[in-house]
Amino acid sequence: MISILSGGTGTPKLLQGMVQVLKPEDITVIVNTVENDYFSGVYVAPDVDTVIYTLAEIINEDTWYGVKDDSFITHDRLKEIGCPETLRIGDRDRALKIQKTILMENKTLSQAIDIQRKELGIETLIIPMSDQGSHINIITDAGEMEFHEFLVENQGKPEVFDINYQKVDPAPGVIDSIENSDMVVIGPSNPITSIGPIISTYGVRKALKNAYVVAVSPIVGNQPVSGPAAKFMEANGHEVSSLGVAGIYQDFLDKFIIDLEDENYQEEIEKLISDVMLTETIMRNMTDKINLARCILGENV
Ligand code: GDP
């Protein structure tokens, strides 16, 4: 049994490989929730939804957001009649978001996710990091803004000075899952805005210190494979490199997997984490995803 901490782009790619290598029911995914919010009347849990759609094999892999081949009739009509529609939500995607919103009228987020994943035939357990609402604030040169305001409305352009979010209680099963896992995997996700919030959830850091934890660097060379991780790492005073990521995880990490390109950082990282492994970490196709999953699990590729 393994637990995987996930955001909404890098780690979902890895999950596609993991479910080919391990029995899906032997995996628990613990997902970031600080980007969750209501948009156009529906509850949007971006990373949770991406993990659900990935494991249900309906994810749009061009964007790692929403359902593949979706239509946008409702989105277009809402815009026509003057709704802001900050997010471009497709019709099938919206149906699942509406279902989650209705379920959450008398259930927790955890319970709503569990109902959805079972309906979609997903055997892997998916747990949100918390059932409590929490928000991420980005302090920028254009003022303080919420995550989607920064990333969608301002296209991630403002200069970032700081990032903060509330510390919340873990959802039921989060600590148990970490404690009962043979291995906890921190996927290649944004260390500040995806993994950071999960780790800061009450009790998680302590549980990680007692677990066997393996992480994959989301940074190759001096830039993220995708997304705004560089700006966030710099704002928090970290070098944008696998060495910078190692510094963030060093107090609980047992093994760190970095890209072959980052051999120049190996020696410095080994001063922080004794077990460092180099491999191809960019996941372009299913073979890459399966190879990385095997590497994490310690199997020969
Ligand atoms: P978000 O919730 O959409 O921000 O997604 P995540 O936090 O899960 O993932 C974003 C991070 O994944 C970025 O920092 C990327 O650099 C990293 N990433 C995306 N694809 C890959 C990949 O194929 N390999 C590696 N090593 N990192 C990746």
Short mmCIF file of C-alpha atoms in Angstrom, two decimals, residues 159-163 190-192 219 222-224 228-241 248:
data_model
loop_
_atom_site.label_atom_id
_atom_site.label_comp_id
_atom_site.label_asym_id
_atom_site.label_seq_id
_atom_site.Cartn_x
_atom_site.Cartn_y
_atom_site.Cartn_z
CA GLU A 159 5.50 39.73 -9.55
CA VAL A 160 4.99 37.50 -6.49
CA PHE A 161 6.27 38.62 -3.06
CA ASP A 162 4.68 36.01 -0.81
CA ILE A 163 2.19 33.14 -0.65
CA ASN A 190 4.30 22.40 -7.27
CA PRO A 191 6.18 22.29 -3.92
CA ILE A 192 4.74 25.62 -2.74
CA ILE A 219 12.00 21.18 -11.50
CA ASN A 222 16.30 25.86 -13.60
CA GLN A 223 12.67 25.87 -14.59
CA PRO A 224 9.51 23.93 -13.86
CA PRO A 228 4.16 28.95 -12.12
CA ALA A 229 6.30 27.02 -9.58
CA ALA A 230 9.39 29.17 -10.29
CA LYS A 231 7.71 32.42 -9.22
CA PHE A 232 6.37 30.82 -6.05
CA MET A 233 9.67 29.18 -5.12
CA GLU A 234 11.58 32.44 -5.63
CA ALA A 235 9.02 34.37 -3.57
CA ASN A 236 9.58 31.92 -0.70
CA GLY A 237 13.35 32.32 -0.98
CA HIS A 238 14.15 28.98 -2.65
CA GLU A 239 16.49 28.46 -5.58
CA VAL A 240 14.55 27.27 -8.64
CA SER A 241 16.24 23.90 -9.06
CA ILE A 248 11.96 22.30 1.06
#
